[in-house]
Coordinates of C-alpha atoms in Angstrom, one line a residue:
Chain N
M1 CA -40.2 17.3 62.1
R2 CA -41.4 18.3 65.7
D3 CA -39.0 21.2 65.6
R4 CA -40.6 22.4 62.3
R5 CA -44.1 22.0 63.8
R6 CA -42.7 24.0 67.0
R7 CA -41.6 26.8 64.6
N8 CA -44.7 26.8 62.7
R9 CA -46.7 27.2 66.2
L10 CA -44.4 30.0 67.3
A11 CA -44.8 31.8 63.8
D12 CA -48.5 31.1 64.4
L13 CA -48.2 33.2 67.7
A14 CA -46.1 35.6 66.6
G15 CA -48.2 36.7 63.9
R16 CA -51.4 36.7 65.8
G17 CA -49.3 38.7 68.3
L18 CA -48.8 41.3 66.0
L19 CA -52.3 41.6 64.6
V20 CA -53.7 42.1 68.2
L21 CA -50.9 44.6 68.2
A22 CA -52.1 46.4 65.6
A23 CA -55.6 46.7 66.5
A24 CA -54.9 47.5 70.0
V25 CA -52.7 50.5 68.5
T26 CA -55.4 51.6 66.4
V27 CA -57.9 51.5 68.9
A28 CA -55.7 53.4 71.6
I29 CA -55.3 56.1 68.9
L30 CA -58.7 56.4 68.3
L31 CA -59.2 56.6 71.9
A32 CA -57.0 58.8 72.9
L33 CA -57.7 61.4 70.3
L34 CA -61.2 61.4 71.6
L35 CA -60.5 61.5 75.1
Y36 CA -58.1 64.7 74.5
V37 CA -60.8 66.5 72.6
L38 CA -63.1 65.5 75.1
V39 CA -61.3 66.4 78.2
K40 CA -59.7 70.0 76.5
G41 CA -63.3 70.9 75.1
L42 CA -66.3 69.6 77.4
P43 CA -65.2 72.1 80.3
L44 CA -66.3 74.7 78.7
V45 CA -69.4 72.9 76.8
S46 CA -73.0 74.3 78.6
W47 CA -76.2 74.9 77.7
E48 CA -75.8 78.6 77.4
F49 CA -72.5 77.7 74.9
L50 CA -74.8 75.3 73.0
T51 CA -77.8 77.4 72.6
A52 CA -76.6 81.0 72.8
L53 CA -75.6 83.6 69.8
P54 CA -71.5 84.0 69.5
R55 CA -70.8 87.7 70.5
R56 CA -67.3 89.4 69.8
M57 CA -66.6 86.6 66.9
G58 CA -66.8 83.6 69.3
R59 CA -64.8 84.7 71.8
L60 CA -67.8 85.1 74.0
G61 CA -71.1 83.8 73.8
G62 CA -72.2 80.3 72.3
I63 CA -72.2 78.8 69.1
W64 CA -75.9 78.2 68.1
P65 CA -75.8 79.2 64.4
T66 CA -73.2 77.0 63.6
I67 CA -74.9 73.8 65.0
V68 CA -78.1 74.9 62.9
G69 CA -75.5 75.4 59.9
T70 CA -73.9 72.3 60.2
L71 CA -77.3 70.5 60.4
Y72 CA -78.9 72.4 57.9
L73 CA -75.8 72.2 55.5
S74 CA -76.1 68.5 55.8
A75 CA -79.4 68.2 55.2
V76 CA -79.1 69.5 52.4
A77 CA -76.2 67.7 50.9
L78 CA -77.4 64.4 51.9
G79 CA -81.1 65.2 50.4
V80 CA -79.4 65.9 47.2
A81 CA -76.5 62.9 47.4
A82 CA -79.2 60.2 48.7
P83 CA -81.7 60.1 46.0
L84 CA -79.4 61.0 43.5
G85 CA -76.8 58.8 44.3
V86 CA -79.0 55.7 45.0
A87 CA -80.5 56.3 41.8
A88 CA -77.2 56.1 39.9
A89 CA -76.2 52.9 41.9
V90 CA -79.5 51.1 40.9
Y91 CA -78.7 51.9 37.1
L92 CA -75.2 50.9 37.3
A93 CA -76.1 47.6 39.8
E94 CA -78.9 46.5 38.2
Y95 CA -79.6 48.0 34.4
A96 CA -76.3 49.0 33.0
P97 CA -75.3 46.5 30.3
P98 CA -71.3 45.6 31.1
G99 CA -69.0 47.6 28.9
R100 CA -67.2 50.9 28.2
L101 CA -69.7 53.0 29.7
T102 CA -70.7 51.4 32.9
R103 CA -66.7 51.0 33.2
L104 CA -66.0 55.0 32.4
C105 CA -68.8 55.6 35.1
H106 CA -66.9 53.4 37.7
F107 CA -63.7 55.3 36.6
G108 CA -65.0 58.2 36.9
S109 CA -67.0 57.8 40.3
E110 CA -63.6 56.0 41.7
T111 CA -61.8 58.9 40.7
L112 CA -63.9 61.8 42.2
A113 CA -64.1 59.8 45.3
G114 CA -60.4 61.1 45.6
V115 CA -60.3 64.3 44.6
P116 CA -59.2 66.8 47.7
S117 CA -62.1 68.9 48.9
I118 CA -60.6 71.6 48.2
I119 CA -60.9 71.1 44.3
F120 CA -65.1 70.7 45.3
G121 CA -65.0 73.8 47.0
L122 CA -63.2 75.6 44.4
F123 CA -65.8 74.4 41.7
G124 CA -68.5 75.0 44.0
F125 CA -67.5 78.5 44.6
A126 CA -67.0 79.0 40.9
T127 CA -70.3 77.2 39.6
F128 CA -72.9 77.7 42.6
V129 CA -71.8 81.0 44.0
I130 CA -70.8 83.0 41.0
F131 CA -72.0 81.3 38.0
L132 CA -75.5 80.0 39.2
G133 CA -75.4 83.3 41.3
L134 CA -76.3 81.4 45.0
G135 CA -74.0 83.3 46.3
W136 CA -72.3 82.5 49.9
S137 CA -75.3 80.4 51.3
V138 CA -76.6 76.8 52.7
L139 CA -77.4 76.0 49.3
S140 CA -74.1 76.6 47.0
G141 CA -72.6 74.7 50.3
G142 CA -75.0 71.9 50.3
L143 CA -74.6 71.2 46.3
T144 CA -71.1 71.1 47.0
L145 CA -71.1 69.0 49.6
A146 CA -73.6 66.6 47.9
L147 CA -71.4 66.5 44.9
M148 CA -68.3 65.5 47.3
I149 CA -70.1 62.5 49.1
L150 CA -71.6 61.5 45.8
P151 CA -68.9 59.2 44.8
T152 CA -68.9 57.3 48.3
V153 CA -72.3 57.0 48.2
I154 CA -72.5 55.8 44.9
R155 CA -69.9 53.8 45.7
T156 CA -71.2 52.0 48.4
A157 CA -75.1 51.5 47.6
E158 CA -73.3 49.8 44.2
E159 CA -71.6 47.4 46.5
A160 CA -74.6 46.6 49.1
L161 CA -76.8 46.2 45.6
K162 CA -74.2 43.6 44.2
A163 CA -73.9 42.0 47.4
V164 CA -77.7 41.2 47.3
P165 CA -77.8 37.6 46.3
R166 CA -79.2 36.6 43.0
A167 CA -81.1 34.0 43.8
Y168 CA -83.4 36.9 45.5
R169 CA -83.6 38.7 41.8
E170 CA -84.4 35.3 39.9
G171 CA -87.0 34.6 42.8
S172 CA -88.6 37.6 41.9
L173 CA -88.2 37.6 38.4
A174 CA -89.7 34.3 38.0
L175 CA -92.8 35.2 39.4
G176 CA -93.3 37.3 36.9
A177 CA -91.8 40.5 38.4
T178 CA -90.7 43.3 36.3
R179 CA -87.0 44.3 36.8
W180 CA -88.3 48.0 38.8
Q181 CA -90.9 45.7 40.8
T182 CA -87.6 43.2 41.6
V183 CA -85.3 46.3 42.4
W184 CA -88.0 48.2 44.5
H185 CA -89.6 45.4 46.9
V186 CA -86.7 42.9 47.1
V187 CA -83.1 44.0 46.1
L188 CA -83.5 47.8 47.8
P189 CA -84.8 46.7 51.1
S190 CA -82.1 43.5 51.1
A191 CA -79.7 46.3 50.5
L192 CA -80.8 49.3 52.7
P193 CA -78.3 48.2 55.5
G194 CA -75.4 49.0 53.2
I195 CA -76.7 51.7 51.9
L196 CA -77.5 53.5 55.2
T197 CA -74.2 52.9 56.0
G198 CA -72.8 54.7 52.7
L199 CA -74.8 57.7 53.5
L200 CA -73.7 57.7 56.9
L201 CA -70.2 58.0 56.0
G202 CA -71.2 60.6 53.4
L203 CA -72.7 62.6 56.0
G204 CA -69.6 62.3 58.4
R205 CA -67.4 63.8 55.6
A206 CA -69.9 66.2 54.9
V207 CA -70.1 67.3 58.7
G208 CA -66.8 67.7 59.1
E209 CA -65.6 69.2 55.6
T210 CA -63.9 72.6 56.1
A211 CA -62.5 74.0 53.4
A212 CA -65.2 73.6 50.4
V213 CA -67.7 74.9 52.8
L214 CA -65.9 78.1 53.7
L215 CA -65.4 78.6 50.3
T216 CA -69.0 77.7 49.1
A217 CA -71.6 78.9 52.3
G218 CA -69.4 81.4 53.7
S219 CA -68.6 82.0 57.3
S220 CA -71.7 83.9 58.6
L221 CA -72.1 84.0 62.4
T222 CA -76.1 84.6 61.7
I223 CA -78.7 81.9 61.9
P224 CA -79.5 81.2 58.7
L225 CA -83.1 80.3 57.4
S226 CA -83.7 80.4 54.1
P227 CA -81.6 78.3 52.1
L228 CA -80.0 81.2 50.2
D229 CA -78.8 82.4 53.6
P230 CA -75.1 82.2 54.3
A231 CA -73.9 79.7 56.9
R232 CA -70.9 78.6 59.5
T233 CA -70.8 75.2 60.2
M234 CA -69.2 73.6 63.3
S235 CA -65.9 72.7 61.4
V236 CA -65.6 76.4 59.9
H237 CA -66.2 78.1 63.1
L238 CA -63.3 76.0 65.3
Y239 CA -60.8 76.3 62.2
L240 CA -61.6 80.3 62.3
L241 CA -61.4 80.7 66.1
A242 CA -58.2 78.4 65.9
V243 CA -56.5 79.8 63.0
E244 CA -57.2 83.6 63.9
G245 CA -56.1 83.4 67.4
I246 CA -59.7 84.2 68.8
S247 CA -59.7 81.1 71.3
L248 CA -58.4 78.1 71.5
E249 CA -60.7 77.1 74.6
R250 CA -63.7 77.7 72.9
A251 CA -62.5 76.0 69.7
Y252 CA -61.8 72.7 71.4
A253 CA -65.3 73.1 73.2
T254 CA -66.5 73.6 69.7
A255 CA -64.6 70.4 68.7
A256 CA -65.7 68.3 71.5
V257 CA -69.4 69.2 70.7
L258 CA -68.9 68.5 66.9
V259 CA -67.3 64.9 67.8
I260 CA -70.3 64.5 69.9
T261 CA -72.9 65.3 67.2
I262 CA -71.1 62.8 64.8
L263 CA -71.3 60.5 67.7
L264 CA -74.8 60.9 67.7
L265 CA -75.4 60.5 64.0
N266 CA -74.1 57.2 63.9
L267 CA -75.6 55.7 67.0
L268 CA -78.7 57.3 65.5
A269 CA -78.2 55.7 62.1
T270 CA -77.3 52.5 63.3
R271 CA -80.4 52.3 65.0
L272 CA -81.9 53.3 62.0
V273 CA -80.4 50.6 60.2
R274 CA -81.4 48.2 62.7
R275 CA -85.0 49.2 62.4
L276 CA -85.0 49.5 58.5
T277 CA -83.4 45.7 58.0
P278 CA -86.2 43.9 56.3
K279 CA -87.8 41.6 58.8
G280 CA -86.4 38.4 57.7
G281 CA -82.9 39.6 57.5
H282 CA -80.4 38.4 59.4
A283 CA -78.2 41.5 59.7
Chain G
M1 CA -96.7 -4.0 37.7
D2 CA -99.6 -3.0 36.0
H3 CA -99.6 -2.8 32.2
V4 CA -99.0 0.6 31.4
H5 CA -101.8 2.3 29.0
A6 CA -100.4 5.1 26.4
P7 CA -102.8 8.1 27.7
P8 CA -104.6 9.6 25.0
V9 CA -102.0 12.3 24.0
P10 CA -103.3 16.1 24.6
A11 CA -102.2 19.0 22.8
P12 CA -98.4 19.7 24.1
T13 CA -98.2 22.6 26.2
F14 CA -94.5 23.1 25.2
T15 CA -93.4 22.4 21.5
V16 CA -89.5 22.7 21.4
R17 CA -87.7 22.7 17.9
N18 CA -84.4 22.1 17.0
L19 CA -82.9 24.0 20.0
T20 CA -80.1 25.2 20.4
I21 CA -78.5 27.0 23.2
A22 CA -74.2 28.0 23.7
Y23 CA -72.8 30.1 26.5
S24 CA -70.4 32.4 24.5
G25 CA -70.6 30.0 21.5
N26 CA -70.2 27.1 23.5
P27 CA -73.2 24.4 23.1
A28 CA -74.8 23.6 26.1
I29 CA -78.2 22.1 24.5
K30 CA -77.6 20.9 20.8
N31 CA -80.5 20.5 17.9
V32 CA -83.2 19.2 20.5
S33 CA -86.8 19.0 19.7
L34 CA -89.8 17.5 22.1
D35 CA -93.0 18.0 23.2
L36 CA -93.9 18.6 27.0
Y37 CA -97.6 17.6 27.9
P38 CA -99.6 19.2 30.2
R39 CA -101.3 17.8 33.7
S40 CA -98.1 15.5 34.1
V41 CA -94.5 15.6 35.4
T42 CA -92.1 15.0 32.9
A43 CA -88.0 14.9 34.2
F44 CA -85.4 15.9 32.5
I45 CA -82.2 13.4 33.6
G46 CA -78.5 13.1 32.7
P47 CA -75.2 13.4 34.2
S48 CA -73.7 17.2 35.3
G49 CA -73.0 19.6 32.5
C50 CA -75.4 17.7 30.4
G51 CA -77.5 20.9 29.6
K52 CA -80.7 19.5 31.3
S53 CA -81.0 22.9 33.7
T54 CA -80.2 24.8 30.7
F55 CA -82.8 23.6 28.9
L56 CA -85.3 24.3 31.8
R57 CA -84.1 27.6 32.2
A58 CA -85.1 28.6 28.0
L59 CA -88.7 27.5 28.7
N60 CA -89.1 30.5 30.9
R61 CA -86.4 32.6 29.2
M62 CA -84.3 32.7 32.6
N63 CA -81.3 32.1 30.5
D64 CA -81.9 35.9 29.5
L65 CA -80.0 36.8 32.6
I66 CA -76.6 35.5 31.9
P67 CA -74.7 37.2 29.6
G68 CA -73.4 35.9 26.5
V69 CA -76.4 32.9 26.2
T70 CA -77.6 32.3 22.4
T71 CA -81.0 30.4 21.8
Q72 CA -81.6 29.2 18.7
G73 CA -84.9 26.9 17.2
R74 CA -88.1 27.3 18.5
I75 CA -89.8 26.9 21.7
L76 CA -93.9 27.3 21.6
L77 CA -95.9 27.7 24.2
E78 CA -99.5 27.0 23.5
G79 CA -98.7 27.1 19.6
E80 CA -96.7 30.7 20.8
D81 CA -93.3 31.2 20.2
I82 CA -91.8 32.6 23.1
Y83 CA -88.6 33.9 22.0
A84 CA -90.8 35.9 19.1
P85 CA -89.7 39.8 19.3
G86 CA -92.2 41.4 21.3
V87 CA -92.9 38.3 23.4
D88 CA -93.8 39.7 27.0
V89 CA -91.0 37.9 29.2
V90 CA -92.5 39.2 32.4
N91 CA -96.0 37.9 31.4
L92 CA -94.0 34.6 30.2
R93 CA -92.6 34.3 33.7
K94 CA -95.8 34.8 35.5
R95 CA -97.1 31.8 33.5
V96 CA -94.4 29.3 33.6
G97 CA -93.3 29.4 37.2
M98 CA -89.7 28.0 38.4
V99 CA -88.6 26.6 42.1
F100 CA -85.0 26.6 42.2
Q101 CA -81.8 24.1 43.3
R102 CA -81.5 25.9 46.5
P103 CA -84.8 27.8 48.4
N104 CA -84.9 31.1 47.8
P105 CA -87.2 32.5 50.0
F106 CA -87.3 36.2 50.4
P107 CA -85.8 38.0 53.4
M108 CA -89.1 38.8 54.5
S109 CA -92.1 37.2 56.7
I110 CA -93.6 33.8 55.6
F111 CA -97.1 35.9 54.5
D112 CA -95.2 38.4 52.5
N113 CA -93.1 35.7 50.7
V114 CA -96.7 34.3 49.1
A115 CA -98.1 37.6 49.3
Y116 CA -95.6 39.0 47.0
G117 CA -96.5 37.6 43.7
P118 CA -100.4 38.4 44.0
R119 CA -99.0 42.1 45.3
I120 CA -96.8 42.7 42.3
H121 CA -99.9 41.7 40.1
G122 CA -102.2 43.9 41.2
V123 CA -103.9 42.7 44.6
T124 CA -103.8 44.8 47.4
D125 CA -107.1 43.7 49.2
R126 CA -106.1 42.6 52.5
D127 CA -108.6 39.6 53.0
R128 CA -108.1 38.5 49.4
L129 CA -104.8 38.4 50.1
S130 CA -105.0 36.4 52.9
A131 CA -107.4 34.0 51.3
I132 CA -104.4 33.3 48.5
V133 CA -101.5 33.0 51.2
E134 CA -103.9 30.4 53.0
R135 CA -105.0 28.6 50.0
S136 CA -101.4 28.5 48.5
L137 CA -99.6 27.5 52.0
T138 CA -102.4 24.5 52.0
A139 CA -101.9 23.3 48.3
A140 CA -97.9 23.7 49.1
A141 CA -98.8 21.5 52.3
L142 CA -97.1 23.7 54.5
W143 CA -99.9 25.8 56.0
D144 CA -100.3 23.4 59.3
E145 CA -96.7 24.0 60.0
V146 CA -96.7 27.6 59.6
K147 CA -100.2 29.1 60.5
D148 CA -99.0 30.4 63.6
R149 CA -96.2 32.2 62.3
L150 CA -97.1 33.4 59.2
H151 CA -95.3 37.0 60.1
K152 CA -91.9 35.9 61.3
S153 CA -88.8 35.7 59.1
A154 CA -89.5 33.0 56.0
L155 CA -85.4 32.3 56.7
D156 CA -86.2 30.7 60.4
L157 CA -87.9 27.9 58.3
S158 CA -86.0 24.8 57.6
G159 CA -84.9 23.9 54.1
G160 CA -87.7 21.7 53.4
Q161 CA -90.1 24.3 54.7
Q162 CA -88.4 26.6 52.5
Q163 CA -88.3 25.1 49.7
R164 CA -92.1 24.4 49.9
L165 CA -92.9 27.9 50.9
C166 CA -90.9 29.0 47.4
I167 CA -93.4 26.3 46.2
A168 CA -96.3 27.5 47.8
R169 CA -95.3 31.5 46.6
L170 CA -95.5 30.0 42.8
L171 CA -99.1 28.9 43.1
A172 CA -100.1 32.1 44.6
V173 CA -99.3 33.5 41.2
D174 CA -101.9 31.2 39.1
S175 CA -98.9 29.7 37.0
E176 CA -99.8 27.0 34.7
V177 CA -96.3 25.4 34.2
L178 CA -93.8 24.8 37.4
L179 CA -90.4 24.3 36.3
M180 CA -88.5 22.6 39.4
D181 CA -84.4 22.7 38.9
E182 CA -83.6 20.1 41.2
P183 CA -85.6 21.2 44.0
A184 CA -84.9 18.8 46.7
S185 CA -81.4 18.3 46.0
A186 CA -80.1 20.8 48.8
L187 CA -82.8 18.7 51.0
D188 CA -83.0 15.7 53.3
P189 CA -84.9 12.7 52.7
I190 CA -87.8 13.4 54.8
S191 CA -88.2 17.0 52.8
T192 CA -87.7 15.1 49.8
G193 CA -90.4 12.7 50.5
K194 CA -92.8 15.6 50.8
I195 CA -91.8 17.5 48.2
E196 CA -92.0 14.4 45.9
D197 CA -95.9 13.9 47.6
L198 CA -96.8 17.8 46.8
I199 CA -95.4 17.1 42.8
D200 CA -97.8 14.1 42.9
E201 CA -100.3 16.5 44.1
L202 CA -99.7 19.3 42.1
K203 CA -99.8 17.6 38.9
N204 CA -103.2 17.2 38.8
R205 CA -103.3 21.0 38.0
Y206 CA -100.0 22.0 36.5
T207 CA -97.4 21.1 33.7
I208 CA -94.5 20.2 35.8
L209 CA -91.3 20.0 34.4
I210 CA -88.5 18.7 37.0
V211 CA -85.0 18.5 36.7
T212 CA -83.4 15.8 39.1
H213 CA -80.1 14.2 39.8
N214 CA -81.6 11.3 41.3
M215 CA -82.8 8.5 39.4
Q216 CA -85.1 6.6 41.8
Q217 CA -86.6 10.4 42.0
A218 CA -87.8 10.3 38.1
G219 CA -89.0 7.0 38.2
R220 CA -91.2 7.9 41.0
V221 CA -92.5 11.2 40.4
S222 CA -92.2 11.5 36.5
D223 CA -94.9 10.6 33.7
R224 CA -92.2 10.9 31.1
T225 CA -88.7 11.1 31.1
A226 CA -86.0 12.7 28.8
F227 CA -82.0 11.8 29.1
F228 CA -79.8 14.1 27.9
L229 CA -76.0 14.0 27.2
S230 CA -73.5 16.0 26.4
G231 CA -76.5 18.5 25.2
E232 CA -78.1 16.3 23.5
L233 CA -81.7 14.7 23.9
I234 CA -80.6 10.9 24.0
E235 CA -84.2 9.3 24.8
Y236 CA -87.7 10.4 25.4
G237 CA -90.8 8.7 26.1
L238 CA -93.2 7.4 28.8
T239 CA -91.0 6.9 32.2
A240 CA -91.8 3.1 32.4
E241 CA -90.5 2.7 29.3
V242 CA -87.3 4.5 29.0
F243 CA -86.5 3.1 32.7
E244 CA -87.5 -0.6 31.8
S245 CA -86.8 -0.8 28.0
P246 CA -84.6 2.0 27.4
R247 CA -83.8 2.4 23.4
D248 CA -80.5 3.3 23.6
R249 CA -77.5 2.0 25.1
R250 CA -76.2 4.7 26.8
T251 CA -79.7 5.5 28.5
E252 CA -79.2 2.4 29.9
D253 CA -75.8 2.6 31.2
Y254 CA -76.9 5.8 32.8
I255 CA -80.0 4.5 34.4
T256 CA -78.3 1.4 35.8
G257 CA -75.4 3.5 37.2
R258 CA -72.6 2.7 34.8
F259 CA -71.9 6.7 34.5
G260 CA -72.7 9.6 35.8

């Protein structure tokens, strides 16, 4: 009896130890990665590096056009994927009758979420660049990225909507609100933090994507102004710098800027989520 | 105890005929017929699973939201069949409001909770909204407790306050009928007392239909009582009569606490 209790306690301790270890290893790897990139890259990052045009294919000068390209492309991707994805999620979570078609939609979006990005790149190349004649452009790249992150956006938004208590919906409907009023005034605000988290995940993927962007937005080093201009993102830039052996140091510096950009976007989004969480919300 | 006068019988608010409701084929309400009267409180009592909540939720078609529910028979609200094709369910629910078992204020401020109904029905004028909010909160006996924090979250209120807020929210849309599904079952005795006082106050203006587990509560607040058992309506009459001289043996057994 006493022995067994002792054994149980030991097993409990061992179990907890393993979990702590796993968590520690994860965090350590993440930190090591970040530190490595920052330590190798940051020394080269200067105001000039951020704001100057690149010279000699990026061997000298700065990365300003690629920062613009990254933000531009992400904005297009998010601008398309957010309304479309959230609308689709609202339909799936609030309106779609459970059945064959809904299951098919789910299956479709889950499958798409697992498709490698290069496939999206090829599709975007064939469809937007060639067939629709948009050429290598911010628009082609942005639309391709939008398609790529759409499944993530839909899935997280749908989960967030489904997590809104049924009591809110019933309370609203019982006051004579229409379905749409209920969704718009009660359900969506409650689900907003979750939806924004999904958008953020999508944004992260879009900012980091390389292959699909290279195929659809091109790799021009000029500053894109019109949506039909070609553009190079930071990820593509860093890929080309490294692969073509142009400058490994500058690849690291670009990587550092990219990592910091993603970090800033994350912070901004968290702020936004907190600001937009309904006044009464517990989140 | 005073002699109970049979009140003059007004035209019923709801006329229910041969109502049968089933969940995926399993009947929860079996062939129930009764009339429900205005400006009074009718209590639905019976053991868990007897179908009383299902019955209540049929009256504003809340059961429509549950997949697999089939409803047969007729429910007339002031003479009109609420299950007829083409009925405006949104308008029905505006006329027949509902308070739920667990308080379900929206995650917004107290003010916005009460103003929610008027807003979705088209009131935008700030002063008018404020007037409606104050009137509704006062009617729900909550005004004095919250008037200094109208713009604070409704979720910070106590359970009892939240439930009165939900009632205020309902009063703000000018319903005619208030459905209450065990409105005090999640509350402490003091809050329960306040809700009961409120029901007593409100019955002068509304048709109140209340589901309750609590026999004493049914006795205290209601004018009429309907006793359900396994989906059947066993007995329905003036509360005093049902409690003091039940006609059916099963009603007596239930009321005296022999089961349920």
